[in-house]
Each structure stands twice: as structure tokens, then as C-alpha cells.
Tab-separated table of C-alpha atoms in Angstrom:
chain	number	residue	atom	x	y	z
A	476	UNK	CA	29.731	40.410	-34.988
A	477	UNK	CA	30.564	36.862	-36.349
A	478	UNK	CA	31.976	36.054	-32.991
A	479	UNK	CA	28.931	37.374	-30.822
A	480	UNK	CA	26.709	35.234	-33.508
A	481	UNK	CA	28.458	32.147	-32.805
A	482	UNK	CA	28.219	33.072	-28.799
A	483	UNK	CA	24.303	33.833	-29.202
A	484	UNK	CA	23.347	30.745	-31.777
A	485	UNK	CA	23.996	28.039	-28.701
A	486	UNK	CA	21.975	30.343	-26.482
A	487	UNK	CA	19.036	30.464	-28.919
A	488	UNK	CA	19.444	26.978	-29.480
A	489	UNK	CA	19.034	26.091	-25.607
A	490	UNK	CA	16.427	28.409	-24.665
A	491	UNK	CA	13.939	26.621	-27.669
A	492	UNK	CA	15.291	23.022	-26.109
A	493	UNK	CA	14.379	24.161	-22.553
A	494	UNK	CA	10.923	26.126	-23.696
A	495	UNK	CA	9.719	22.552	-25.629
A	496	UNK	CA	10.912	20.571	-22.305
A	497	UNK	CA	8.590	22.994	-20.411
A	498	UNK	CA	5.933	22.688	-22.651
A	499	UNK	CA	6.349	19.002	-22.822
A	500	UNK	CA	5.954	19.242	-19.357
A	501	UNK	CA	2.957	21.305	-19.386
A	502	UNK	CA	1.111	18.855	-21.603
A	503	UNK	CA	2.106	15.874	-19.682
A	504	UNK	CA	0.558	17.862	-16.386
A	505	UNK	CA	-2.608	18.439	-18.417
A	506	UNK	CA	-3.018	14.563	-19.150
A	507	UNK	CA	-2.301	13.621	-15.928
A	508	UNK	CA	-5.364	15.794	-15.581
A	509	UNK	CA	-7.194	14.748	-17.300
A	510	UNK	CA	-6.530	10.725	-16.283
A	511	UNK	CA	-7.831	11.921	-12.498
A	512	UNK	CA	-10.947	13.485	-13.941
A	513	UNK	CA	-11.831	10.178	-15.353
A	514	UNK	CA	-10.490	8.168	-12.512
A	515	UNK	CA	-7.404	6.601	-13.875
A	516	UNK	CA	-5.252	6.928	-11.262
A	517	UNK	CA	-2.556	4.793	-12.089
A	518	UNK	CA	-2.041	6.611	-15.865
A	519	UNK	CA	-1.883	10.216	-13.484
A	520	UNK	CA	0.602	8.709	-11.497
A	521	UNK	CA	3.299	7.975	-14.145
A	522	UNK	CA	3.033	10.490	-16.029
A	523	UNK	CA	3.292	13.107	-12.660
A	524	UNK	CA	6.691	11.056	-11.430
A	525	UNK	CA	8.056	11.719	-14.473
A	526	UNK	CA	6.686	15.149	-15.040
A	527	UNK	CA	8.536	15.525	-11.124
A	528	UNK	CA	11.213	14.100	-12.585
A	529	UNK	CA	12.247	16.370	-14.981
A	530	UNK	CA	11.010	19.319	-13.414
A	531	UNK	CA	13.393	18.582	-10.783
A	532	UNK	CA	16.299	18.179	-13.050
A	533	UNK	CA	15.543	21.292	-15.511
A	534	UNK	CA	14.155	23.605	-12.837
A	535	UNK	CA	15.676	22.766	-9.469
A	536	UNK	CA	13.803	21.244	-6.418
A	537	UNK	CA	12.055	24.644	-5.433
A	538	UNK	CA	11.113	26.132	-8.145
A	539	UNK	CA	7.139	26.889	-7.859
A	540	UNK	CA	6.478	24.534	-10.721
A	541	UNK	CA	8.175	21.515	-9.379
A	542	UNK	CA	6.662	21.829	-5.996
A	543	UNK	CA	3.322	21.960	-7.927
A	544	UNK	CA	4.125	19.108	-9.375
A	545	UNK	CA	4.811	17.280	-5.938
A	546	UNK	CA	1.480	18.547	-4.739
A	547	UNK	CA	-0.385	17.040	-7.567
A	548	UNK	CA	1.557	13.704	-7.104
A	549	UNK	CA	1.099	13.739	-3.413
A	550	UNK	CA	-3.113	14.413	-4.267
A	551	UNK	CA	-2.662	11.297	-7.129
A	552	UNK	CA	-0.868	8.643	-4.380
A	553	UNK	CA	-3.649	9.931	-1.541
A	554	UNK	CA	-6.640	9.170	-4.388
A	555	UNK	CA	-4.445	5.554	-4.404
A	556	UNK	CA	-4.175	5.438	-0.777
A	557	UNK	CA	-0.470	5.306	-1.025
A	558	UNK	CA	-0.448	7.761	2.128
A	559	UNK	CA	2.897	7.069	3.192
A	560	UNK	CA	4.531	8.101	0.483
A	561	UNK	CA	1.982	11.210	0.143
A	562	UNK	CA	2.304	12.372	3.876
A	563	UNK	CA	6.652	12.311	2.260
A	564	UNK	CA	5.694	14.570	-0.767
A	565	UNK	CA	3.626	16.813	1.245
A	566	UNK	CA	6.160	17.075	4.437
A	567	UNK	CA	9.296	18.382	1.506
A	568	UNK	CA	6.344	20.900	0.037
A	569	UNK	CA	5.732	22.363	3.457
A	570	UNK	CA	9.497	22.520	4.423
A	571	UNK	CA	10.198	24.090	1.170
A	572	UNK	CA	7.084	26.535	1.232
A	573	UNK	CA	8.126	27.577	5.102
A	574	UNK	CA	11.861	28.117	3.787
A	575	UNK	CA	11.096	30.194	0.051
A	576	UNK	CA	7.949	32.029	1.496
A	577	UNK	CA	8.053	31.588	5.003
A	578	UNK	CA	5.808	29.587	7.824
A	579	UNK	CA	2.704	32.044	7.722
A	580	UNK	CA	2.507	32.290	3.793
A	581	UNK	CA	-1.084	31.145	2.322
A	582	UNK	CA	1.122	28.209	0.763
A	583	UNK	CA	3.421	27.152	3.655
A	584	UNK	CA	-0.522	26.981	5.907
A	585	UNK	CA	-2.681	25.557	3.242
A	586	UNK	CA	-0.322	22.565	2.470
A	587	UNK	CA	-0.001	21.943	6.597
A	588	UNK	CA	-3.693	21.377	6.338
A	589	UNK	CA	-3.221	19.135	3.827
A	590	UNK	CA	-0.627	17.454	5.677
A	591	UNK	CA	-3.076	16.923	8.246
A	592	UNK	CA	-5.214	15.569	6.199
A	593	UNK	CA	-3.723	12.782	4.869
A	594	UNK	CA	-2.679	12.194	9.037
A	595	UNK	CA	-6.447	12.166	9.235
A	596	UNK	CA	-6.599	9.478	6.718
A	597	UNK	CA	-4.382	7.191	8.236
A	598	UNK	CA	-6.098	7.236	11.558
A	599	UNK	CA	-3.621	9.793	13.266
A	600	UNK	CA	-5.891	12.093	14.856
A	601	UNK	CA	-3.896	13.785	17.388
A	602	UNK	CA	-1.430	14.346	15.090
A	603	UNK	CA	-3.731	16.109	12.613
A	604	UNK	CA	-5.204	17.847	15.415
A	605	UNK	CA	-1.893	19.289	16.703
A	606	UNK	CA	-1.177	20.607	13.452
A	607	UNK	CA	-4.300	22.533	12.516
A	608	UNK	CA	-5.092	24.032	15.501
A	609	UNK	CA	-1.806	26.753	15.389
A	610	UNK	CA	-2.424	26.878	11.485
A	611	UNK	CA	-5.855	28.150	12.512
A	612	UNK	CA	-4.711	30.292	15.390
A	613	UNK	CA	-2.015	32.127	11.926
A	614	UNK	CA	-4.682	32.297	10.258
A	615	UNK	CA	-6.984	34.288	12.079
A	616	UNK	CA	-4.213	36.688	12.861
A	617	UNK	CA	-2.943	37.410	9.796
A	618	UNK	CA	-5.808	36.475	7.175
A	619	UNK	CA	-8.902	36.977	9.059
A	620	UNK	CA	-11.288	34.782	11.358
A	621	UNK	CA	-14.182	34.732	8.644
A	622	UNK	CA	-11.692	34.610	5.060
A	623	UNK	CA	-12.567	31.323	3.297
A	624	UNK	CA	-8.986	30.467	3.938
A	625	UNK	CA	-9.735	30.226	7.872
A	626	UNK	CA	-13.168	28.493	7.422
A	627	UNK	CA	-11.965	25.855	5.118
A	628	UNK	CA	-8.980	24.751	7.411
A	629	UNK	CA	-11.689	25.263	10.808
A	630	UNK	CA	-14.258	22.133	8.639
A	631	UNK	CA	-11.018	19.916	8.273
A	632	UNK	CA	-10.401	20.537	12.130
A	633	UNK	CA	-13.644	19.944	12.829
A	634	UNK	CA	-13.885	16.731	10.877
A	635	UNK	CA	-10.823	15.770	12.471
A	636	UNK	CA	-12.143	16.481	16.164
A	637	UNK	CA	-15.299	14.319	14.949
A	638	UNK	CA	-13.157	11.251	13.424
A	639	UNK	CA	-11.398	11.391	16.872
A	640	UNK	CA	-14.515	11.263	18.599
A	641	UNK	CA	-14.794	15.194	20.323
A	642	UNK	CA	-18.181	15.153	19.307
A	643	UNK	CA	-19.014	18.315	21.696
A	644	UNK	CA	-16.142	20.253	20.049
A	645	UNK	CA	-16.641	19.565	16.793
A	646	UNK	CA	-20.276	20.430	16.473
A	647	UNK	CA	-19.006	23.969	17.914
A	648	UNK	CA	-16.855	24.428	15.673
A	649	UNK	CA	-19.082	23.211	12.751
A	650	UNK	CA	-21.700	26.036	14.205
A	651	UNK	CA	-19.272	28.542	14.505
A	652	UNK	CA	-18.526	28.646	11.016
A	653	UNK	CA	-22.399	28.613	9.978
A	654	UNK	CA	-22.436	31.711	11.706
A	655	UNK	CA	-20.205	33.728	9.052
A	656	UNK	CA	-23.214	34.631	7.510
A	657	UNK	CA	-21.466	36.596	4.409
A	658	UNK	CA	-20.518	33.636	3.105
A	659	UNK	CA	-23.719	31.771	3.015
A	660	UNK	CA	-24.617	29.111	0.044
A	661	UNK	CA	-20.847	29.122	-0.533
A	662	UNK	CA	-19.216	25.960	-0.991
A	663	UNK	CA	-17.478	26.218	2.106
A	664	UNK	CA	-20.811	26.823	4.269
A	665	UNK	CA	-22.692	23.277	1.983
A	666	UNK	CA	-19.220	21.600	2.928
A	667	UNK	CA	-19.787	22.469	6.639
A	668	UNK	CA	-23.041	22.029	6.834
A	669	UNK	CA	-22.234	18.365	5.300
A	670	UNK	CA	-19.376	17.964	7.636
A	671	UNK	CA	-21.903	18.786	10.806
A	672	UNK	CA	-24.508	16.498	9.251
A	673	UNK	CA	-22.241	13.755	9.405
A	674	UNK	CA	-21.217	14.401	12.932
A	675	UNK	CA	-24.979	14.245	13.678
A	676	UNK	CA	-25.370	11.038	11.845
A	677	UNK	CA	-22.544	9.159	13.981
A	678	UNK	CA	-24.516	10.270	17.033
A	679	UNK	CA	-27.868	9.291	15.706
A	680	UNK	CA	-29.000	12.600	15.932
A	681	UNK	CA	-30.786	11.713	12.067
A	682	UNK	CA	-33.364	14.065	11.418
A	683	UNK	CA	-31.364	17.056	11.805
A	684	UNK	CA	-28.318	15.039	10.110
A	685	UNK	CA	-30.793	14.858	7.049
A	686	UNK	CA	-32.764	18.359	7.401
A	687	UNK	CA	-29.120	19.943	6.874
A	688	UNK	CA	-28.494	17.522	3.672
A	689	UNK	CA	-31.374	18.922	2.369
A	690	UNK	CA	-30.398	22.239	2.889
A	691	UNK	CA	-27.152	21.586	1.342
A	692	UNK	CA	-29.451	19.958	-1.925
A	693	UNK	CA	-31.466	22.882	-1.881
A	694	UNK	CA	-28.947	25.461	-2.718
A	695	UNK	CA	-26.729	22.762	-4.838
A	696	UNK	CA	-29.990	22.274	-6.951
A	697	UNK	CA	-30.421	26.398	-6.984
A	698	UNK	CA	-26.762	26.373	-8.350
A	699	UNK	CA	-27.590	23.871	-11.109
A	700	UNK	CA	-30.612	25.799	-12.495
A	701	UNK	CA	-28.424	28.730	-12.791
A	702	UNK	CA	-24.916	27.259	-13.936
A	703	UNK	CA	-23.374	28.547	-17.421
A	704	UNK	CA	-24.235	26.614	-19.988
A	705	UNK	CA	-22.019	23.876	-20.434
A	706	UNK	CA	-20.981	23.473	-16.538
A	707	UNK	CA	-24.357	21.797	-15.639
A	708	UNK	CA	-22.772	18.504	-15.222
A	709	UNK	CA	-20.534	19.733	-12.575
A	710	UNK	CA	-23.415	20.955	-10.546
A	711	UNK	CA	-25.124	17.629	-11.075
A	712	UNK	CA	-22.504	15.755	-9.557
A	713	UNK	CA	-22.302	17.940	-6.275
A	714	UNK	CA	-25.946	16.667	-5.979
A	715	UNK	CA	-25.621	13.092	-6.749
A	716	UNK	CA	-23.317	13.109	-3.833
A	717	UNK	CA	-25.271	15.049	-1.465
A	718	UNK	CA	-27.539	12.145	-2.497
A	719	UNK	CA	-25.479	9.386	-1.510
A	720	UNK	CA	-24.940	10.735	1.964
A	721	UNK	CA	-28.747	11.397	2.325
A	722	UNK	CA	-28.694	7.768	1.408
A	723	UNK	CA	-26.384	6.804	4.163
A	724	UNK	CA	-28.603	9.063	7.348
A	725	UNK	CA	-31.569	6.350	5.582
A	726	UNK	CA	-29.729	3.691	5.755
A	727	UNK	CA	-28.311	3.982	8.740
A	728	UNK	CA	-32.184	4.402	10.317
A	729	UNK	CA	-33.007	0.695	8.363
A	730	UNK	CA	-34.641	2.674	5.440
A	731	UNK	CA	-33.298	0.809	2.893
A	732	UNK	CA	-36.022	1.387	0.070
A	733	UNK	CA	-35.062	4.960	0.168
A	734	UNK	CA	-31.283	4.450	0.675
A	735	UNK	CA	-31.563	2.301	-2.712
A	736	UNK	CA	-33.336	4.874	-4.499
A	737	UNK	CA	-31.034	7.724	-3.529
A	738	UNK	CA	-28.131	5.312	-4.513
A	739	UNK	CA	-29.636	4.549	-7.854
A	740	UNK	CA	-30.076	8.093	-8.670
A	741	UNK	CA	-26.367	9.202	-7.552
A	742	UNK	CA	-24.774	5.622	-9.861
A	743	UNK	CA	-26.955	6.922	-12.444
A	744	UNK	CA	-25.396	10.509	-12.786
A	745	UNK	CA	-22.224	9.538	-12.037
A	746	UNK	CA	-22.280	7.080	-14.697
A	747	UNK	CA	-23.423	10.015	-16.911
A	748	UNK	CA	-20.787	12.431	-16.105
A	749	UNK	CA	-17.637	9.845	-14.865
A	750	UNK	CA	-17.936	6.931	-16.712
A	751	UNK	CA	-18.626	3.249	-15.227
A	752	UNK	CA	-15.170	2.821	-14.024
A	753	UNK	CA	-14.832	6.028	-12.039
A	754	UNK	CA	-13.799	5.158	-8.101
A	755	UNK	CA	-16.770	7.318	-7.179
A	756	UNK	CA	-19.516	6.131	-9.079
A	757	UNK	CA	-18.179	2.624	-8.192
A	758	UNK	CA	-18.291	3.511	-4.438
A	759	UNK	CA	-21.845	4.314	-5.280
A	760	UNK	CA	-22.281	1.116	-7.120
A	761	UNK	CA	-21.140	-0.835	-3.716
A	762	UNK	CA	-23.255	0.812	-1.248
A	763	UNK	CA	-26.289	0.217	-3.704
A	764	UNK	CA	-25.451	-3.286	-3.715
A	765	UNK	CA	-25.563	-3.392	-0.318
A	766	UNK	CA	-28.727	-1.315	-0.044
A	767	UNK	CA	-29.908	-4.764	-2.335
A	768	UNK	CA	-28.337	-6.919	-0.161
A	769	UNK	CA	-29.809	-6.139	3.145
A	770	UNK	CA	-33.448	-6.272	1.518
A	771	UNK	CA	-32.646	-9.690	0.417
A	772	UNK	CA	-31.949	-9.497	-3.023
A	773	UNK	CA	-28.927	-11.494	-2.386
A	774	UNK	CA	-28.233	-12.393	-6.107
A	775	UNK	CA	-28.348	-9.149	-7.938
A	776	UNK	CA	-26.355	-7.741	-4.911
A	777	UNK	CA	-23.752	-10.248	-5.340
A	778	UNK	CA	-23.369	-9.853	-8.777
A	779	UNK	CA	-22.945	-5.894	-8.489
A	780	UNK	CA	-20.191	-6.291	-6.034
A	781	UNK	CA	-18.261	-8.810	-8.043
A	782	UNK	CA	-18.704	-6.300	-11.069
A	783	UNK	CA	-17.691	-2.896	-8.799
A	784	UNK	CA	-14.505	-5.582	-7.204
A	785	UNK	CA	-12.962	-6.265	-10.476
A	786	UNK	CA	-13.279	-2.667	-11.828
A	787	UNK	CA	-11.696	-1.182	-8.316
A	788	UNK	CA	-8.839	-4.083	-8.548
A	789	UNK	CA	-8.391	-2.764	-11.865
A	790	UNK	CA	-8.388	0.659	-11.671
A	791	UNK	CA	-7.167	1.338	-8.394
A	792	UNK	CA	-5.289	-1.971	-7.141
A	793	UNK	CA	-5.929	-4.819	-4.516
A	794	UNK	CA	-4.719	-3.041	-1.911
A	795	UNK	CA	-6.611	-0.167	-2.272
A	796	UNK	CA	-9.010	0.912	1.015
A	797	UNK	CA	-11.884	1.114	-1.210
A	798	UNK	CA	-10.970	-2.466	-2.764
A	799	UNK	CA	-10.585	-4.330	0.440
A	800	UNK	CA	-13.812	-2.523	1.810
A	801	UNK	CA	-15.879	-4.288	-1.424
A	802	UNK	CA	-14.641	-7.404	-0.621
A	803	UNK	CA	-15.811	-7.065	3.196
A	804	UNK	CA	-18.951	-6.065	1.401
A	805	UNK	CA	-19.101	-8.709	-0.699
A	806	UNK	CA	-18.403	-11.580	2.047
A	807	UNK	CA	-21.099	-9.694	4.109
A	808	UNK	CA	-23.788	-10.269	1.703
A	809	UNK	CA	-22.646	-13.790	0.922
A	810	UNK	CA	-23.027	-14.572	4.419
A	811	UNK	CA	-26.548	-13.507	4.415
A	812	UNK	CA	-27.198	-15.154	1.548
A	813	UNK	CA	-25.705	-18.700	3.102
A	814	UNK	CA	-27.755	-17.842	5.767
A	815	UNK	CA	-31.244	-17.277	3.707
A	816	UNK	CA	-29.799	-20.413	2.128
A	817	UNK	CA	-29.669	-22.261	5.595
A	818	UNK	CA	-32.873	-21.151	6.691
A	819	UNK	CA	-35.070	-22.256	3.278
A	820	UNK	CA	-33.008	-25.897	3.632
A	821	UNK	CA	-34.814	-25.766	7.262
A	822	UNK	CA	-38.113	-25.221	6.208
């Protein structure tokens, strides 16, 4: 018995070291969390390497958790535009999703589509394209044509087709999933009838663009009024960015009184639920200044895009896509204001 103690006390010993890694681990998952919820990026992103890190040297390189944990570093470095390094994270999940679970497993297809995604992002259309449409084609086989799974990875083709300009296809496709009718007021449907609204904005098709936003606001604001306590916020902010892109199909038809006002009211629950320093509500924050801006309120606009510049260099770097788009914002509107400058010194 003595012997078999002294063979079981290292065991014991190394299963409580492994089980406080793990839920060391756990916790430093849960912060990283956290960090994106509030928009601190750069905090998420340490603490998933080194939650990778270890995961990778307790667990092994395929164990479920540790390709978790490359999927949530891969979403972190897209949120930083780091899409390089995220279209690397998400190629080893998908290789090691196809080779555990095999290529037409709900993992091994959703994190293609993601893959495609980030292609997307970087301006690789055809690439994207050539991915999702046999995901698509798998899916409808083996999961359905109308399972949310199908419909989901149909909006991102869609949006793709769109980005790529294939305006004709993508509004089909867009229509094609309105027409699963059992899923209607889902989240999918609002997110394609916000993808199609879009594609009808880039093609100045704008009243239809914005009857569909409204739509979308009419069942997000039918949501809110019946949310669980204590979830309202999350409902809210669904509609403050329905707002913004309501915003946008205003602005976009020189209606910048009622762009501005849609702006204000998005910034203003953002700020609310996100905090000031959140990359959304600072996206917000730019297009309001520019909503300013264009009116001719050169001064406050200026001084709202310095403010939104230094937070996004800040928080999310000076390389960032949204950072280098506020400073094309911010030159824009100091060239109009030169200009108003110019034209006062004339008269």
C-alpha cells in the first residue's frame, strides 16, 4: 500500500497543477473577453497569445480548446486589422478541423467562411468567392438549404459578390434568403435584409435601401421592448447601428441634417453601453464629424476628429484601417475649411 501511495501522491499532485493551469487559462480567456467587449484590443491580444501559448504546450496543438483559442486570436488580430496574420490562424484551424472532424463538419465549413471573410477584408474577392460557393453547395446537402447555418454563409457570399461588384447576383441571392420565411425577424433575415440594403445603397437605389433599414429597426425596436430584463442594452445597440447605416443611405442622398441626427443618436448609445473609447462608437464619432463638416461647421468637426484620431491611435494603433481612414477624414474637412477660409479672404 505504501508503495502504491507514493506512485499515486505525484499523480494527485499533477492532476491539481494541470486543473489550476486550465483554470488559469480559463480566466485569462474570460478577460480577454471581456477587454473586446470594451474595445481594448491590444489587452485581448496578449493575454490570448499567451493563453495559445500554453494551451499549446499543456494540451497539444488540436485539442478543441487550443484551436478555440486560435479562433478567438484570429477574431482579436482581424478587430486590429492584422489580417495577415489572422487569414494564418484561421488557415491551421481549418486544416486541423478538416483533419480531426473532417471537411464537411459544421466546424471544418463555418471556419472556411470565416476564412473567406477575412479574404473579403483584404480586398480578395475571388478568392473569398471561390471558397464559399462549394461550402454552400456542403451545406445544402448535408445541413439543409434553409438551416441558419446555410443562410448565414449565403449573406457573407452575397456581400462578397456585392464588394466585388456582381450587383445582379448578389441581390438574388440576398432575395433568396428573404424568402425562407420560417425564419423571419431572425437575426439572420435583419442581417440580410441589411446586407441587401447596402447593395441598394451602392447602386443608388435609396429609398428601398432605407425602407428595408427600417424594417430591420422595426423588428430590432420590437426585440428591445420585449428583451429580459437586464439585456436591454444589447438590443439598444443593434439599433444604434441600424441607425448609423440609415445615416449613411441620408448622407449619401446630401441629407446631412438627418445623417447628423441619426449619428448623434447612435454616439450617444454607444457611449452609454461601450464607453467613449470603444472603436465603434468612435467610428460613429467620425462619420458625425463629418456629417458637421460637410454643413460647414468646420471647427467643431475638426476638433471631433482630432479627439476620435488620438483615441483610435491609442486604442487600436496608427496603422489601423479605421485610424488612417480618420486622418483622410480629418484632412478632408481641413481642406474645406482652407477653402471657406480662401473664399471669406476673397470677399
Amino acid at each position: 500500500m505504501e508503495v502504491l501511495a507514493d506512485f499515486i501522491s505525484p499523480l494527485v499532485q499533477l492532476v491539481e497543477i494541470l486543473s489550476y493551469v486550465v483554470q488559469t487559462l480559463k480566466d485569462w480567456e474570460k478577460l480577454a473577453d471581456d477587454a473586446v467587449s470594451f474595445g481594448y484590443h491590444y489587452e485581448a491580444e496578449a493575454f490570448l497569445r499567451m493563453v495559445l501559448e500554453e494551451r499549446t504546450r499543456v494540451q497539444g496543438a488540436e485539442h478543441p480548446r487550443t484551436v478555440d483559442a486560435k479562433q478567438m486570436l484570429a477574431h482579436v488580430l482581424g478587430l486590429r486589422g492584422k489580417y495577415g496574420e489572422t487569414e494564418a490562424l484561421l488557415r491551421s484551424v481549418v486544416e486541423v478541423e478538416v483533419k480531426v472532424c473532417g471537411p464537411e463538419s459544421p466546424g471544418a465549413l463555418i471556419m472556411t467562411g470565416r476564412l473567406a471573410v477575412t479574404l473579403r477584408d483584404q480586398q480578395r474577392y475571388q478568392e473569398a468567392e471561390d471558397l464559399l460557393r462549394p461550402v454552400i453547395k456542403v451545406m445544402r446537402r448535408v445541413y439543409g438549404p434553409e438551416t441558419l447555418l446555410t443562410l448565414d454563409t449565403m449573406n457573407e457570399l452575397a456581400s462578397t459578390l456585392g464588394a466585388h461588384g456582381k450587383h445582379e447576383e448578389a441581390e438574388a441571392l440576398f432575395r433568396s434568403v428573404l424568402e425562407s420565411s420560417q425564419w423571419d425577424g431572425h437575426s439572420t433575415i435583419l442581417d440580410t435584409k441589411k446586407g441587401l440594403a447596402t447593395l441598394l445603397r451602392d447602386q443608388q437605389k435609396y429609398q428601398e435601401a432605407e425602407d428595408l433599414l427600417q424594417s430591420v429597426l422595426e423588428s430590432q425596436q420590437e426585440l428591445l421592448v420585449t428583451a429580459p430584463r437586464g439585456t436591454e442594452h444589447v438590443f439598444l445597440l443593434q439599433c444604434s447601428r441600424t441607425w448609423k447605416e440609415i445615416a449613411t443611405v441620408l448622407g449619401m442622398q446630401q441629407k446631412y441634417l438627418g445623417m447628423e441626427a441619426w449619428l448623434q443618436w447612435a454616439a450617444s448609445v454607444q457611449t452609454a453601453v461601450l464607453g467613449t473609447e470603444h472603436p465603434e462608437r468612435l467610428d460613429t464619432a467620425k462619420w458625425h464629424a463629418v456629417a458637421l463638416g460637410i454643413q460647414g461647421y468646420h471647427q467643431g468637426a475638426e476638433t471631433s476628429l482630432r479627439t476620435v484620431l488620438w483615441s483610435q491611435m491609442r486604442v487600436l494603433g496608427t496603422e489601423h484601417p479605421q485610424t488612417l481612414d480618420t486622418k483622410k477624414k480629418l484632412d478632408f474637412v481641413l481642406a474645406m475649411e482652407n477653402r471657406a477660409k480662401a473664399l471669406w479672404t476673397e470677399y
